Short mmCIF file of C-alpha atoms in Angstrom, two decimals:
data_model
loop_
_atom_site.label_atom_id
_atom_site.label_comp_id
_atom_site.label_asym_id
_atom_site.label_seq_id
_atom_site.Cartn_x
_atom_site.Cartn_y
_atom_site.Cartn_z
CA MET A 1143 176.58 49.05 13.70
CA LYS A 1144 175.88 51.29 10.95
CA ASP A 1145 175.33 47.82 8.14
CA LEU A 1146 172.72 47.02 10.36
CA LEU A 1147 170.95 50.16 10.80
CA HIS A 1148 171.25 50.04 7.38
CA ILE A 1149 169.75 46.27 6.11
CA ILE A 1150 166.74 47.77 8.79
CA VAL A 1151 165.51 50.88 7.01
CA SER A 1152 166.24 48.52 3.25
CA ILE A 1153 164.00 45.64 5.33
CA VAL A 1154 160.89 48.80 6.00
CA ILE A 1155 161.50 50.80 2.71
CA PHE A 1156 161.26 47.96 0.35
CA CYS A 1157 159.02 46.36 2.91
CA PRO A 1158 156.18 48.71 4.03
CA ILE A 1159 153.70 46.18 5.30
CA VAL A 1160 156.46 44.77 7.80
CA LEU A 1161 156.76 48.34 9.67
CA PHE A 1162 153.11 47.90 9.64
CA ILE A 1163 152.82 44.56 12.12
CA ILE A 1164 155.18 45.95 13.95
CA VAL A 1165 153.55 48.82 15.42
CA TYR A 1166 150.06 47.19 15.98
CA LEU A 1167 151.84 44.20 17.33
CA ILE A 1168 153.75 46.93 20.14
CA SER A 1169 150.86 49.44 20.12
CA ARG A 1170 148.91 46.33 21.08
CA LYS A 1171 151.65 45.10 23.50
CA VAL A 1172 150.93 48.74 25.70
CA LYS A 1173 147.23 47.67 25.63
CA ILE A 1174 146.34 50.20 22.74
CA ARG A 1175 142.45 49.57 21.85
CA GLY A 1176 142.75 47.92 18.07
CA THR A 1177 140.70 50.47 16.41
CA HIS A 1178 143.70 53.03 17.55
CA ALA A 1179 146.54 50.57 17.36
CA PHE A 1180 145.41 50.22 13.42
CA GLY A 1181 145.89 53.79 13.19
CA ALA A 1182 148.98 54.05 14.95
CA ALA A 1183 150.27 51.91 13.06
CA SER A 1184 148.74 53.58 9.71
CA ASP A 1185 150.57 57.08 10.70
CA VAL A 1186 154.10 55.21 10.94
CA THR A 1187 153.65 52.63 7.69
CA THR A 1188 152.49 56.12 5.78
CA PHE A 1189 156.14 57.90 6.08
CA CYS A 1190 157.52 54.45 4.79
CA LEU A 1191 154.76 54.59 2.03
CA PHE A 1192 156.00 57.97 0.50
CA PHE A 1193 159.82 56.77 -0.22
CA SER A 1194 158.30 52.95 -1.14
CA VAL A 1195 155.79 53.86 -4.28
CA PRO A 1196 158.08 56.69 -5.75
CA LEU A 1197 161.04 53.97 -5.03
CA GLY A 1198 159.14 50.82 -6.78
CA ILE A 1199 157.77 53.08 -9.56
CA GLY A 1200 161.84 53.73 -9.80
CA VAL A 1201 162.79 49.96 -10.09
CA LEU A 1202 160.39 49.66 -12.62
CA TRP A 1203 160.00 51.77 -15.08
CA GLN A 1204 163.52 53.95 -14.53
CA ILE A 1205 160.76 57.15 -13.84
CA ASN A 1206 162.07 59.02 -10.80
CA ALA A 1207 157.95 59.95 -9.09
CA GLY A 1208 158.92 61.16 -5.92
CA GLY A 1209 158.23 64.86 -7.21
CA LEU A 1210 154.74 63.30 -9.09
CA LEU A 1211 153.82 61.90 -5.52
CA VAL A 1212 153.97 65.38 -3.34
CA ILE A 1213 152.58 67.27 -6.03
CA LEU A 1214 149.82 64.46 -5.56
CA ALA A 1215 148.87 64.64 -1.96
CA ILE A 1216 149.45 68.02 -1.88
CA MET A 1217 147.14 69.05 -4.10
CA MET A 1218 144.86 65.96 -2.85
CA ALA A 1219 145.20 67.97 1.10
CA MET A 1220 144.03 71.09 -0.58
CA ILE A 1221 140.98 69.28 -1.91
CA PHE A 1222 140.11 67.56 1.50
CA THR A 1223 141.26 71.12 2.62
CA TYR A 1224 138.24 73.12 -0.03
CA ILE A 1225 135.61 70.09 0.91
CA GLU A 1226 135.84 70.51 4.95
CA TRP A 1227 135.50 74.30 4.47
CA ARG A 1228 132.49 74.31 2.26
CA THR A 1229 130.37 71.69 4.60
CA LYS A 1230 131.51 72.30 8.27
CA LYS A 1231 132.89 76.51 8.03
CA GLU A 1232 135.28 76.01 10.58
CA ILE A 1233 138.08 73.73 9.74
CA GLU A 1234 139.30 71.68 12.54
CA VAL A 1235 142.79 70.99 11.77
CA LYS A 1236 143.97 68.05 13.68
CA PRO A 1237 140.46 66.29 12.04
CA LEU A 1238 141.51 66.96 9.00
CA LEU A 1239 144.81 66.38 8.53
CA LYS A 1240 144.73 63.05 10.36
CA LYS A 1241 141.72 62.43 7.63
CA ILE A 1242 144.38 63.65 4.64
CA TRP A 1243 146.99 61.51 6.39
CA ARG A 1244 144.88 58.12 5.90
CA PHE A 1245 143.60 58.64 2.63
CA LEU A 1246 146.90 59.29 1.68
CA PHE A 1247 147.89 55.38 3.52
CA LEU A 1248 145.02 54.06 1.65
CA LEU A 1249 146.24 55.26 -1.69
CA LEU A 1250 149.64 54.75 -1.64
CA SER A 1251 148.99 51.13 0.01
CA THR A 1252 146.71 50.76 -2.97
CA ALA A 1253 149.75 51.38 -5.35
CA TYR A 1254 152.04 50.01 -3.27
CA VAL A 1255 150.49 46.85 -3.92
CA VAL A 1256 149.21 47.37 -7.33
CA ILE A 1257 153.07 47.58 -7.71
CA CYS A 1258 154.15 44.71 -6.53
CA ILE A 1259 151.91 42.56 -8.48
CA ILE A 1260 153.18 44.30 -11.49
CA GLY A 1261 156.67 43.99 -10.91
CA VAL A 1262 155.67 39.83 -10.10
CA ILE A 1263 153.69 39.76 -13.26
CA GLN A 1264 156.97 41.85 -15.37
CA SER A 1265 159.42 39.34 -13.80
CA LEU A 1266 156.81 36.31 -15.30
CA VAL A 1267 157.39 37.28 -17.79
CA ASP A 1268 160.76 38.16 -18.11
CA TYR A 1269 161.68 35.02 -16.65
CA LEU A 1270 159.26 32.61 -19.25
CA GLN A 1271 161.09 34.65 -22.45
CA VAL A 1272 164.14 33.76 -21.61
CA ALA A 1273 162.89 29.99 -20.41
#
């Protein structure tokens, strides 16, 4: 049982798109509208991407980027909060946190895709140099 749980967690961390698809399909089966199902899937996947992106960077370049990612997320939250305060004067916390979390989803998803592409290219170059 412990091994099965370990395998599932490893798959989800190394391939968060699988988690996104699973959560999206489950949300649709529960009769959640398309946009809300997509939002729920992106919210869950964002948490997973916080582990996947630093892990991918560490595997490719042997750099610990976890702390840098947390600092970046905090800075993004500060910027979003400042912009919200300057434009609306009244900060609503829940919508602000939702904006920050969704922006982090976009940022981390883009970073994950770029890291995957760079990893594939790097593996191809290594393979072709050996051959």
